[in-house]
mmCIF file of C-alpha atoms and ligand atoms in Angstrom:
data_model
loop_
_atom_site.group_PDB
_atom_site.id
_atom_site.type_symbol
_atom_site.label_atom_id
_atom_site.label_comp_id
_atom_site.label_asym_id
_atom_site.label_seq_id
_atom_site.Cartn_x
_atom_site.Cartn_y
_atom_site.Cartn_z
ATOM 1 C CA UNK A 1 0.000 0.000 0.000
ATOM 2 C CA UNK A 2 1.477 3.444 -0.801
ATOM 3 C CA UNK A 3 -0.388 5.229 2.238
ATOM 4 C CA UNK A 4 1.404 4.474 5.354
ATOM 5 C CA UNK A 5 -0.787 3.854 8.427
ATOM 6 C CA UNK A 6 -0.711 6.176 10.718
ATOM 7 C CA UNK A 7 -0.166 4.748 14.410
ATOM 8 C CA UNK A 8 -0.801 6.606 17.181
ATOM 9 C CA UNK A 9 0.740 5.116 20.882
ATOM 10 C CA UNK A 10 0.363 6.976 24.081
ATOM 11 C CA UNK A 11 2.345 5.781 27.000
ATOM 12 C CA UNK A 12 4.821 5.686 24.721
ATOM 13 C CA UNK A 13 8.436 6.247 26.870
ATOM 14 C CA UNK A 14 7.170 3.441 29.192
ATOM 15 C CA UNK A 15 8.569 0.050 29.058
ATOM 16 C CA UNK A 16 5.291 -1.875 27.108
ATOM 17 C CA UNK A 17 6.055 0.876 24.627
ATOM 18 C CA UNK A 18 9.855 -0.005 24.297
ATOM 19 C CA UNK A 19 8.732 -3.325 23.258
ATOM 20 C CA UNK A 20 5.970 -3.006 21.686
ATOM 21 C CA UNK A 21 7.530 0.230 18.824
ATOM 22 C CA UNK A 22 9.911 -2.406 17.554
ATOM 23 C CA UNK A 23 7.503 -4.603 16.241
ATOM 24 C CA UNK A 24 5.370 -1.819 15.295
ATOM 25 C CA UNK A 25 7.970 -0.544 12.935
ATOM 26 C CA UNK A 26 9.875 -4.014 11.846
ATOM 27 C CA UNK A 27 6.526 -5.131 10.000
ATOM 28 C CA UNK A 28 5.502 -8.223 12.511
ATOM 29 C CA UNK A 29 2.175 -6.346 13.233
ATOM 30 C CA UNK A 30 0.875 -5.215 9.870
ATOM 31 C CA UNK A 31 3.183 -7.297 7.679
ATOM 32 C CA UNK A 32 6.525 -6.591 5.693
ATOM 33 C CA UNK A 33 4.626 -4.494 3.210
ATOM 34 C CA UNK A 34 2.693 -1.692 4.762
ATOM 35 C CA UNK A 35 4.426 1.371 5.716
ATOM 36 C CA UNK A 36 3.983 2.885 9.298
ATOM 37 C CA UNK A 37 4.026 6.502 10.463
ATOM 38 C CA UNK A 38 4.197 6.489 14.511
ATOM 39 C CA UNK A 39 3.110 9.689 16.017
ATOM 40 C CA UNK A 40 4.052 8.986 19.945
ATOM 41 C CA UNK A 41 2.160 10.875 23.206
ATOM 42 C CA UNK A 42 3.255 11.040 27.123
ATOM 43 C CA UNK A 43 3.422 13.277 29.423
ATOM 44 C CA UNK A 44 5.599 16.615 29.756
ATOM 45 C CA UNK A 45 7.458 15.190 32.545
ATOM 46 C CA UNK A 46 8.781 12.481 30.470
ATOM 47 C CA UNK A 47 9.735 14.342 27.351
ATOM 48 C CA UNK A 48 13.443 13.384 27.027
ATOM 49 C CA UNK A 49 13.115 9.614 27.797
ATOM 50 C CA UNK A 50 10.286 9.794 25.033
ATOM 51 C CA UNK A 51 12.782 11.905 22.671
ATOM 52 C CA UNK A 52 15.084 9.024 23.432
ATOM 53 C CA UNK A 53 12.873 6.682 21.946
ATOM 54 C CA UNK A 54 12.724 8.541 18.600
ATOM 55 C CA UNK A 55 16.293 8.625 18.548
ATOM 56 C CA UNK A 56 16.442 5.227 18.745
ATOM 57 C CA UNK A 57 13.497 4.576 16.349
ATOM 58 C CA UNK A 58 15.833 6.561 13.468
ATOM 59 C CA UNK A 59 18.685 4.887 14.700
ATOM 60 C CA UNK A 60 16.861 1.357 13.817
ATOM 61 C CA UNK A 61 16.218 2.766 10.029
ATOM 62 C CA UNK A 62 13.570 0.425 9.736
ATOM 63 C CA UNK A 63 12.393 0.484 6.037
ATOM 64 C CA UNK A 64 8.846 0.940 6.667
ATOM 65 C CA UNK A 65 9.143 3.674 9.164
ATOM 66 C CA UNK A 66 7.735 6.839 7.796
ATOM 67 C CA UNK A 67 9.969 9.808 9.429
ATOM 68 C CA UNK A 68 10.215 11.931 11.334
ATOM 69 C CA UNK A 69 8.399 10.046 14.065
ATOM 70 C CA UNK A 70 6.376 12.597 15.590
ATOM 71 C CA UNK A 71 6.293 12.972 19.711
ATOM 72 C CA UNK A 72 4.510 14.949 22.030
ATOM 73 C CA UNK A 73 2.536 15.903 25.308
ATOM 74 C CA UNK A 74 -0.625 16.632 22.726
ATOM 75 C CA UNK A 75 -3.496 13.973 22.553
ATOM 76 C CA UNK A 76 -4.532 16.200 19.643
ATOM 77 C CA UNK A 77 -1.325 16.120 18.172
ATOM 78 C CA UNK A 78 -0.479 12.553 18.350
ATOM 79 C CA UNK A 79 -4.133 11.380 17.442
ATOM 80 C CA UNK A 80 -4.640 13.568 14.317
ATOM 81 C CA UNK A 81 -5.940 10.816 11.330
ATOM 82 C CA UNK A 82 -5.180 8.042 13.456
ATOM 83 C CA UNK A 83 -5.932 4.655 11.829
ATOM 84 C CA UNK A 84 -4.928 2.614 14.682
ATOM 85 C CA UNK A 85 -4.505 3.843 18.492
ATOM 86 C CA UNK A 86 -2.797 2.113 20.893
ATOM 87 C CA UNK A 87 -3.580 3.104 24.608
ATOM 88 C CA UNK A 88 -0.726 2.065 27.120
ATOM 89 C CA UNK A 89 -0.198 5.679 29.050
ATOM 90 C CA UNK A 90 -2.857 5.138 32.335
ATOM 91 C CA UNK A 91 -2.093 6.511 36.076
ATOM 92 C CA UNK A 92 -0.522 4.097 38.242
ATOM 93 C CA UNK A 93 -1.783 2.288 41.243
ATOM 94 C CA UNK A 94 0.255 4.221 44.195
ATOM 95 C CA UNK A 95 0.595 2.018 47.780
ATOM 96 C CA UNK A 96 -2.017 3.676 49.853
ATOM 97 C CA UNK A 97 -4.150 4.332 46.680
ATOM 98 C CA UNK A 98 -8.055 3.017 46.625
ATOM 99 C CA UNK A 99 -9.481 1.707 43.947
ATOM 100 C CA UNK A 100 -11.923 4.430 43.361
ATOM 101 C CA UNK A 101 -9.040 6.629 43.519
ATOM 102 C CA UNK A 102 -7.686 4.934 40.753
ATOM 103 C CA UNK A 103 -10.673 4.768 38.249
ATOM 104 C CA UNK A 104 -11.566 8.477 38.867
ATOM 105 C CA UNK A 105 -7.897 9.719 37.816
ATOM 106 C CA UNK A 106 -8.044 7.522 35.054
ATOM 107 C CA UNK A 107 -11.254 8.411 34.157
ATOM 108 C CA UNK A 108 -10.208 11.951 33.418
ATOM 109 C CA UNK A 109 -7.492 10.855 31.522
ATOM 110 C CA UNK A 110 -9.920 8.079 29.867
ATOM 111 C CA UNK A 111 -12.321 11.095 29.227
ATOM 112 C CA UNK A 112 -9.901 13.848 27.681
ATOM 113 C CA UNK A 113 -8.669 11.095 25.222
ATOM 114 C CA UNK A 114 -11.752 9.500 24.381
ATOM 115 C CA UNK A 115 -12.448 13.457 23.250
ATOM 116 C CA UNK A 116 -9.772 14.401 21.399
ATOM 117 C CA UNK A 117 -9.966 11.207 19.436
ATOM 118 C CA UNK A 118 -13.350 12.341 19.035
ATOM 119 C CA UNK A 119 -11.561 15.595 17.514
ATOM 120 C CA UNK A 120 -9.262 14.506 15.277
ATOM 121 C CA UNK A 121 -8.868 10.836 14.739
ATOM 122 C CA UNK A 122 -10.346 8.659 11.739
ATOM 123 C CA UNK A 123 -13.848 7.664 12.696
ATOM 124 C CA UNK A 124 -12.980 4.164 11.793
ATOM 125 C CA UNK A 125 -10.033 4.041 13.723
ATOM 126 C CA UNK A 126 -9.471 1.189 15.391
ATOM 127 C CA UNK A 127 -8.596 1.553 19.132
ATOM 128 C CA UNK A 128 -7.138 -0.526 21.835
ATOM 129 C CA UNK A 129 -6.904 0.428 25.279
ATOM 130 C CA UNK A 130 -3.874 -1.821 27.835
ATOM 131 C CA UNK A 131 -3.457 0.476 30.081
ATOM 132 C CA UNK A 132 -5.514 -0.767 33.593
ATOM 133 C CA UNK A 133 -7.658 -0.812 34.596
ATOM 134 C CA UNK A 134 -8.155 -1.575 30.777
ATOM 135 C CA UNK A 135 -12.107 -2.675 30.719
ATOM 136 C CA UNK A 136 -13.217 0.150 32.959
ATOM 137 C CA UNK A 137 -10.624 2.791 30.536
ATOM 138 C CA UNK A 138 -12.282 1.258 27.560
ATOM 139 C CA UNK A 139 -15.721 2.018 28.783
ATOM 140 C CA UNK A 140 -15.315 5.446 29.840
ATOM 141 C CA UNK A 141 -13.097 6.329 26.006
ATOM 142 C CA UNK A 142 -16.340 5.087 24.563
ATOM 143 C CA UNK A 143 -18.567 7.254 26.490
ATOM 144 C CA UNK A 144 -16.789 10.078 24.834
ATOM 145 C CA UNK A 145 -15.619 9.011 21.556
ATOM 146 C CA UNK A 146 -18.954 9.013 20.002
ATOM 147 C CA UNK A 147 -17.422 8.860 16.503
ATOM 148 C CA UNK A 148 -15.803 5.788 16.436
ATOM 149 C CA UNK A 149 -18.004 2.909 16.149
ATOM 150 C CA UNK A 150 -18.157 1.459 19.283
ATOM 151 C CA UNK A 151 -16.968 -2.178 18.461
ATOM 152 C CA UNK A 152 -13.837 -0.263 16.963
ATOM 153 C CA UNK A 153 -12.965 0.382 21.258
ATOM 154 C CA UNK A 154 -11.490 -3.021 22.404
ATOM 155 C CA UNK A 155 -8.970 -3.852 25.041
ATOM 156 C CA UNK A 156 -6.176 -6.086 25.421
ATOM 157 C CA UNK A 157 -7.479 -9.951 27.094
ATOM 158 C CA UNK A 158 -4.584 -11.496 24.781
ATOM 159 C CA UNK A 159 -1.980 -11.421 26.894
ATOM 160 C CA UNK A 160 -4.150 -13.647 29.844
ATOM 161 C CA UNK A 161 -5.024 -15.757 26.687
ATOM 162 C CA UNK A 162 -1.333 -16.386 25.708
ATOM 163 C CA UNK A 163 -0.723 -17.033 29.376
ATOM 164 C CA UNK A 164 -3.049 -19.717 29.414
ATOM 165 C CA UNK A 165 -2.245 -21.167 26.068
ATOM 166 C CA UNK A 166 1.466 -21.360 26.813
ATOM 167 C CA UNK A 167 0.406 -22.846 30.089
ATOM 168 C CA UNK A 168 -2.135 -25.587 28.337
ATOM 169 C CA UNK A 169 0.830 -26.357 26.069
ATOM 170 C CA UNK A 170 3.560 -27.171 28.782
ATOM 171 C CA UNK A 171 1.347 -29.283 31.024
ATOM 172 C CA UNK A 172 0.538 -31.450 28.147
ATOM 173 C CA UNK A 173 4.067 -31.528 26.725
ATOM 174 C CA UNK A 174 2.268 -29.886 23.328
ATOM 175 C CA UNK A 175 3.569 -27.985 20.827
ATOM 176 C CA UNK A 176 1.869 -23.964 21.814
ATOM 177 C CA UNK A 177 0.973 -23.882 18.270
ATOM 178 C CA UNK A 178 -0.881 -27.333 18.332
ATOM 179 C CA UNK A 179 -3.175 -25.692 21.655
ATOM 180 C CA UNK A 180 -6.624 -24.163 20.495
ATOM 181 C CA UNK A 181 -9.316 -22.311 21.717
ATOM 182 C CA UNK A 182 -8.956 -21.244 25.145
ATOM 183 C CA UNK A 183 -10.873 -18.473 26.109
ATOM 184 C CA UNK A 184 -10.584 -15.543 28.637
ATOM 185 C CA UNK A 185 -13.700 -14.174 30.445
ATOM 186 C CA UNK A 186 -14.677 -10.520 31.763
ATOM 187 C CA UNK A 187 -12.074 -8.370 33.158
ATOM 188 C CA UNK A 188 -8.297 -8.030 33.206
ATOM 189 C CA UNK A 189 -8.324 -8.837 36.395
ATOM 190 C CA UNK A 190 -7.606 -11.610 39.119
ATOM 191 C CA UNK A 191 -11.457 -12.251 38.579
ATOM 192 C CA UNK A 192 -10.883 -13.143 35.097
ATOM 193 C CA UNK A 193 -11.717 -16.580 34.455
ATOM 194 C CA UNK A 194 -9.110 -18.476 32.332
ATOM 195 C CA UNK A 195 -11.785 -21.247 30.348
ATOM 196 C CA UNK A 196 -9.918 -24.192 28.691
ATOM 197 C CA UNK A 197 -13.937 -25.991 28.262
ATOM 198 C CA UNK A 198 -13.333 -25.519 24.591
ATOM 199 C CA UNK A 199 -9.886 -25.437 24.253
ATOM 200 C CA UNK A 200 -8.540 -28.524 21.933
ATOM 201 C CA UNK A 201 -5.371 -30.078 20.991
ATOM 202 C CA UNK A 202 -4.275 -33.043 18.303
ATOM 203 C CA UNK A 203 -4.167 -35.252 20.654
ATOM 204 C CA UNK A 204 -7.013 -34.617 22.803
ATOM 205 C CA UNK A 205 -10.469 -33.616 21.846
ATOM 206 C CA UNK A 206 -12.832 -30.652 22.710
ATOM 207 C CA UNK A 207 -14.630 -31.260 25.445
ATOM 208 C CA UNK A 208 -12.139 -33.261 27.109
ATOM 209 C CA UNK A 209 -9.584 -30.626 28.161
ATOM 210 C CA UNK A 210 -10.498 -30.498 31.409
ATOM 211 C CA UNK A 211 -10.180 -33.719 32.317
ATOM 212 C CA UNK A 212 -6.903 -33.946 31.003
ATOM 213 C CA UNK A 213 -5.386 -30.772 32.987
ATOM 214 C CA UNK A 214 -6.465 -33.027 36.105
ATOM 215 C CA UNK A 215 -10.518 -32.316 36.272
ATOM 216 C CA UNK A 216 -12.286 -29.539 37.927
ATOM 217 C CA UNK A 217 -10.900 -29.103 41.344
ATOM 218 C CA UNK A 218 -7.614 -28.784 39.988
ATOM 219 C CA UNK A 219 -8.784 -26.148 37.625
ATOM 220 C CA UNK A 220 -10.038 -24.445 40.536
ATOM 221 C CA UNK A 221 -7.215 -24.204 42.693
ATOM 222 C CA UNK A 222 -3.903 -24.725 40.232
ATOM 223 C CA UNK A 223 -4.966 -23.663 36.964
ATOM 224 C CA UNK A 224 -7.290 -20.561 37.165
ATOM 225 C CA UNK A 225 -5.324 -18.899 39.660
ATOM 226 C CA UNK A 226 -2.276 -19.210 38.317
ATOM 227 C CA UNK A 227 -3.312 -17.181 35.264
ATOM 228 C CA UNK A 228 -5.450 -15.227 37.429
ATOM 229 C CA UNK A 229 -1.999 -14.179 39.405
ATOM 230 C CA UNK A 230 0.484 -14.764 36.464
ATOM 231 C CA UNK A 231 0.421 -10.772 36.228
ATOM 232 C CA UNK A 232 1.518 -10.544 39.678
ATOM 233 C CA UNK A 233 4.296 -12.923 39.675
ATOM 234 C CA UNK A 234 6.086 -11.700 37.162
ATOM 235 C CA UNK A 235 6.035 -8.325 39.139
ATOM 236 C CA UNK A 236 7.362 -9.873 42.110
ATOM 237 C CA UNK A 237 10.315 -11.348 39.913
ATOM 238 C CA UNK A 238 11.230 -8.760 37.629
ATOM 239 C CA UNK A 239 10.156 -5.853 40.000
ATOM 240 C CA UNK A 240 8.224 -4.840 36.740
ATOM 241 C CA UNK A 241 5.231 -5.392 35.447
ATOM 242 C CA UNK A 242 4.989 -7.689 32.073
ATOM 243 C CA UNK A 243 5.992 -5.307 28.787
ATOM 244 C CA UNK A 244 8.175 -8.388 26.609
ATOM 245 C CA UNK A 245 4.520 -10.475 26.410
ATOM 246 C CA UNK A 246 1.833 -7.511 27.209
ATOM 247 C CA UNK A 247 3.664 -6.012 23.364
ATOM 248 C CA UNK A 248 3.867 -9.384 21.818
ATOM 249 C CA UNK A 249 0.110 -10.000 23.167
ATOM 250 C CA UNK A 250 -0.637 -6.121 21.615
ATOM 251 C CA UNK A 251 1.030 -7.473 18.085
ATOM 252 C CA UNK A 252 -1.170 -10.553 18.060
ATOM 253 C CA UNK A 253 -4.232 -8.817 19.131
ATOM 254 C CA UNK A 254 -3.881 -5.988 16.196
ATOM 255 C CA UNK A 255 -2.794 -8.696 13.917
ATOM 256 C CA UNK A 256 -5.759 -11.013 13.912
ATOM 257 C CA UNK A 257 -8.156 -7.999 14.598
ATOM 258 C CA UNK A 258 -6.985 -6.233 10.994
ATOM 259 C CA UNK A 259 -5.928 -9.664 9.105
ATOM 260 C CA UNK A 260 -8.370 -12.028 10.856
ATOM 261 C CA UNK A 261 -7.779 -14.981 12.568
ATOM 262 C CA UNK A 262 -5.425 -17.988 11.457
ATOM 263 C CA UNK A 263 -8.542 -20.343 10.466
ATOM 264 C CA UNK A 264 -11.887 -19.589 10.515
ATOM 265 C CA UNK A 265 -12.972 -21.462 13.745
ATOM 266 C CA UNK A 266 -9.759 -20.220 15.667
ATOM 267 C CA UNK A 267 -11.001 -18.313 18.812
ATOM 268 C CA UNK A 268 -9.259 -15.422 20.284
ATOM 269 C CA UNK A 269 -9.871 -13.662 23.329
ATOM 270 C CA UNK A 270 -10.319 -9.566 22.765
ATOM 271 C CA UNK A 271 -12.253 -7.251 25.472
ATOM 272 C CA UNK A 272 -15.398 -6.021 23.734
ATOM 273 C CA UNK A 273 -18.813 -4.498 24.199
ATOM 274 C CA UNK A 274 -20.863 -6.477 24.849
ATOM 275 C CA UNK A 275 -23.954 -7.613 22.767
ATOM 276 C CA UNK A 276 -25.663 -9.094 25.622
ATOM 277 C CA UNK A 277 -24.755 -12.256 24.868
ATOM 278 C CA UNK A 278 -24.183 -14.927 27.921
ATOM 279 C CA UNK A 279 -26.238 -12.332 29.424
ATOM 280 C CA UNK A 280 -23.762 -9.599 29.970
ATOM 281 C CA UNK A 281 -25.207 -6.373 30.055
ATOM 282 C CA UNK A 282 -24.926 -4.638 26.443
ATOM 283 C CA UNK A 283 -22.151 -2.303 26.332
ATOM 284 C CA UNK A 284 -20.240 -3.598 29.215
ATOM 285 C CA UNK A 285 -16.644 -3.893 27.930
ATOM 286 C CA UNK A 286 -15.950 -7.619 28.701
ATOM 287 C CA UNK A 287 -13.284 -10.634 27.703
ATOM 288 C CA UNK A 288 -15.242 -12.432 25.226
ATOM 289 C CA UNK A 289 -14.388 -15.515 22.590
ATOM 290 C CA UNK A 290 -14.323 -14.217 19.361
ATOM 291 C CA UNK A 291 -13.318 -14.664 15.888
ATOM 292 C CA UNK A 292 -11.982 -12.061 13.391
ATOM 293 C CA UNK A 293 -12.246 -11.683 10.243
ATOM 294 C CA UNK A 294 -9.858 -9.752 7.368
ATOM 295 C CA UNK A 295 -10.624 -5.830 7.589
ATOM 296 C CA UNK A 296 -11.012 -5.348 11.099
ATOM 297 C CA UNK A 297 -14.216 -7.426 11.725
ATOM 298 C CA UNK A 298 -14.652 -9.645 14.678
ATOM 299 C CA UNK A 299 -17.532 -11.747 15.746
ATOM 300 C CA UNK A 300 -18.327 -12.589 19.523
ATOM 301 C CA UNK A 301 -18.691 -16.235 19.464
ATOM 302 C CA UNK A 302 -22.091 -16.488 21.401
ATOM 303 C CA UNK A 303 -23.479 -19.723 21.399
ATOM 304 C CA UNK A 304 -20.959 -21.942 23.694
ATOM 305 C CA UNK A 305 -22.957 -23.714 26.341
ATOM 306 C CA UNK A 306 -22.055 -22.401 29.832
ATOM 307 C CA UNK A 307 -21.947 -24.768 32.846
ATOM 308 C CA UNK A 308 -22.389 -24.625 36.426
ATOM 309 C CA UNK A 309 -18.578 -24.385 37.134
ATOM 310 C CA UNK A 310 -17.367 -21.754 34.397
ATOM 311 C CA UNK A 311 -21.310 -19.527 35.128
ATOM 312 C CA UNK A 312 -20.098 -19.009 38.802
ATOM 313 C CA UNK A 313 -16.589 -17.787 37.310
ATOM 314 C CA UNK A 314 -18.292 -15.698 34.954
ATOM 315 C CA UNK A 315 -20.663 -14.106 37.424
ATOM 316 C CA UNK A 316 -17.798 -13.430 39.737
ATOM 317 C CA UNK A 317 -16.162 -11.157 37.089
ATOM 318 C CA UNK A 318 -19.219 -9.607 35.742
ATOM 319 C CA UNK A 319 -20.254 -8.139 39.333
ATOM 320 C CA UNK A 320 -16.554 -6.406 39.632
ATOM 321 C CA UNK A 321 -16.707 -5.175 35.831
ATOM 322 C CA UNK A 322 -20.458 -3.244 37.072
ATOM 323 C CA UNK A 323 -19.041 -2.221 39.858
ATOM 324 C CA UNK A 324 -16.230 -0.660 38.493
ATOM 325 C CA UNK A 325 -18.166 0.516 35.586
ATOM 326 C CA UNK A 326 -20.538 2.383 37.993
ATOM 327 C CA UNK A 327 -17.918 4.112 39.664
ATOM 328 C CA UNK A 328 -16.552 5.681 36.420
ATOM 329 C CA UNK A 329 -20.454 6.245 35.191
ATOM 330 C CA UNK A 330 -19.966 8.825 38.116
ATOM 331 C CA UNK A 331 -17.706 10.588 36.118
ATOM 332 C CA UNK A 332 -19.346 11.006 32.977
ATOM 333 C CA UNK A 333 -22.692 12.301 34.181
ATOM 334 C CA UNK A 334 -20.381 14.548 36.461
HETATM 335 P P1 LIG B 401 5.045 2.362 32.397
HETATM 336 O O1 LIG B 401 4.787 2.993 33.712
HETATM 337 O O2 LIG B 401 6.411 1.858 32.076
HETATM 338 O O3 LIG B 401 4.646 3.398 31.242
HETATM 339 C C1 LIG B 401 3.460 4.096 31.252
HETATM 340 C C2 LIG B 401 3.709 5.405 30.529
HETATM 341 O O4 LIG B 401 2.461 6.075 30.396
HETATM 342 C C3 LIG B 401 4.643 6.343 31.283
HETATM 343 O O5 LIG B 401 5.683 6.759 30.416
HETATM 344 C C4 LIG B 401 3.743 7.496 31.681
HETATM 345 O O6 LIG B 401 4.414 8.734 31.707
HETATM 346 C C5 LIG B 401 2.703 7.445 30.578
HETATM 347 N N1 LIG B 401 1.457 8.133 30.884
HETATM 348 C C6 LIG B 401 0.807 8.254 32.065
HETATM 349 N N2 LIG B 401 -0.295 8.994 31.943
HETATM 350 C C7 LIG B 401 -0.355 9.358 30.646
HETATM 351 C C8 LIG B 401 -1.257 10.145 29.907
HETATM 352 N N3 LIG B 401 -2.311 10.724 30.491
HETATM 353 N N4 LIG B 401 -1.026 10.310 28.587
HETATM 354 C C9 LIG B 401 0.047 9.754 27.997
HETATM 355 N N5 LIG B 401 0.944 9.009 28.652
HETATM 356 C C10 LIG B 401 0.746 8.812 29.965
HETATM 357 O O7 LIG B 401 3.954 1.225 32.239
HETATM 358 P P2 LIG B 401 3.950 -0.042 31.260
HETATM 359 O O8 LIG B 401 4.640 -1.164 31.926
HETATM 360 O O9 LIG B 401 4.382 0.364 29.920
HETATM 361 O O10 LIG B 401 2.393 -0.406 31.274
HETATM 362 C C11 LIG B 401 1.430 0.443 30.699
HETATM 363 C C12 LIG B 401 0.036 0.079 31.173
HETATM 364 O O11 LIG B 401 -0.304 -1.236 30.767
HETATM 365 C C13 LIG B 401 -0.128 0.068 32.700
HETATM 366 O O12 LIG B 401 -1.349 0.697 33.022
HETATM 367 C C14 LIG B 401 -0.227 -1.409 33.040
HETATM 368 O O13 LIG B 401 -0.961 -1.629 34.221
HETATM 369 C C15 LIG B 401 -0.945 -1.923 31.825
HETATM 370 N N6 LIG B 401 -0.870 -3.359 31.551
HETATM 371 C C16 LIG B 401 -1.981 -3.954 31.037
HETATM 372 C C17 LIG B 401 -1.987 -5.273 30.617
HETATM 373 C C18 LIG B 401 -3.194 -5.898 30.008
HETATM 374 O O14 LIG B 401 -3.141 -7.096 29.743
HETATM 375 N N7 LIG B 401 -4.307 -5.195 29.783
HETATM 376 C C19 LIG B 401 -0.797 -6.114 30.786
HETATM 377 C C20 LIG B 401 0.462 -5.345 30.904
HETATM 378 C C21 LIG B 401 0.376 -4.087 31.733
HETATM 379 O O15 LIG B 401 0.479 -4.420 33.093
#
């Protein structure tokens, strides 16, 4: 294609950034054809690091990288005819800090960009939001961003999703690429519920998975919440929250989102509006199963029968998600 996307990344000196602009501009995300043009946003405060970055973007002379890369403290700036927008920046949990604390600074921040996207972005810009608490941020951007169809305004699940299919894979001794079809539920979260019902490999068949990882109680108390608190151990390890995975997670995501999905009947895991189906309220931005197809089309797959033991997982996430959800609808009817 002669145009080159335009790709706008906020949060963009942070460390999820530093991984994530190298595959941006190398061609693994939108393929060794399509020129890129990256137009980078953070704060004032962290102008030089982020100037740093561009250095280091020219000093990479990718071939597909449009220059100069543009940076800035502007949402305006750095959003103007935006195809694709990738939202990493988000204010950080402090010790001491309540929750409510934390969704009503980021719902400001949530708010201002979900309007200047509004402003100046392509109205079929496609948007996804990582930066936590990544439902709830989704939800309020969408409130605000009116001109963006609102199944363009996804969030990142992948990353739990890779989690669990790398985890499938090496407790069965499988090739990753042979594991299909696990799904992630509701929010980024430790409510999330990590579902390997319909997850298949080769060798063993759908609807036997869990069995085979050891039957339900072990789900319960080995397998869930080790995905549920994968997130957390790798902060206690690296002092440092996942940013090699979250970006390769964010490539994936984009990737089957614009190209579609490997095979037709390969589910992914992307957070979504809801369209009430498995009776989640319509709108709420929730982990679903979903396929995509080529042009930036995805499908929520909505007819998976739901049992006793994955409902009660699924209603435990869903009550967080409104809580949260109500405590940033605060905010916009402020
Ligand atoms: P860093 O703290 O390294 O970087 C965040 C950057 O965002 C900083 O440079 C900061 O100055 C900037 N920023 C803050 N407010 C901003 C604003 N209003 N506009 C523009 N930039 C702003 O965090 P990093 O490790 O890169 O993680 C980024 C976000 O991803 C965090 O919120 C983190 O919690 C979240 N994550 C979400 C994941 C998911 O699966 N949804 C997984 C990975 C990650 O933990």
């Amino acid at each position: 294609p002669d145009r080159a996307l335009i790709v706008a990344v906020t949060g963009a000196a942070g460390q999820i950034a530093y991984s994530l602009l190298p595959l941006l501009a190398s061609g693994t995300v939108f393929g060794p054809q399509q020129r890129i043009k990256l137009q980078l946003l953070d704060v004032p405060a962290a102008e030089s690091v982020l100037k740093g970055v561009c250095c280091e973007l020219e000093d990479g002379a990718y071939p597909l990288l449009d220059h100069p890369v543009l940076y800035t403290s502007v949402a305006d700036e750095a959003f103007a005819g935006a195809d694709i927008v990738v939202l990493l920046g988000s204010f950080p949990r402090k010790p001491g800090m309540e929750r409510k604390d934390l969704l009503a600074k980021n719902g400001t921040i949530f708010r201002d960009q979900g309007q200047a996207l509004n402003r100046v972005a392509k109205a079929d810009a496609h948007v996804i939001v990582v930066g936590n608490p990544a439902n709830t941020n989704a939800w309020t951007l969408s409130q605000f961003c009116t001109k963006i169809p609102k199944e363009h305004i996804t969030a990142l699940a992948r990353l739990d999703h890779n989690r669990l299919k790398s985890l499938v894979a090496r407790k069965l001794d499988s090739a990753v690429s042979d594991v299909h079809n696990v799904i992630i539920w509701g929010n980024h979260s430790a409510t999330q519920y990590p579902d390997v019902t319909y997850a298949y490999t080769p060798q063993i068949v759908q609807g036997k998975m869990r069995a085979a990882l050891g039957g339900d109680s072990q789900l319960a108390s080995e397998v869930i919440p080790l995905i549920q608190k994968r997130g957390a151990e790798v902060l206690a390890l690296r002092k440092l929250s996942s940013a090699m995975s979250a970006a390769k997670a964010i490539g994936d995501h984009l990737r089957d989102w614009m190209f579609g999905t490997q095979t037709e009947n390969e589910i992914v895991s992307m957070i979504v509006p809801s369209d009430g189906s498995y009776g989640i309220d319509k709108g709420l931005m929730f982990a679903f199963p979903v396929q995509c197809h080529r042009g930036g089309k995805y499908r929520i797959v909505s007819d998976l029968r739901i049992d006793d033991f994955s409902r009660k997982y699924i209603e435990t996430t869903l009550a967080e998600l409104r809580s949260e959800r109500e405590e940033a609808m605060r905010l916009v009817s402020k």
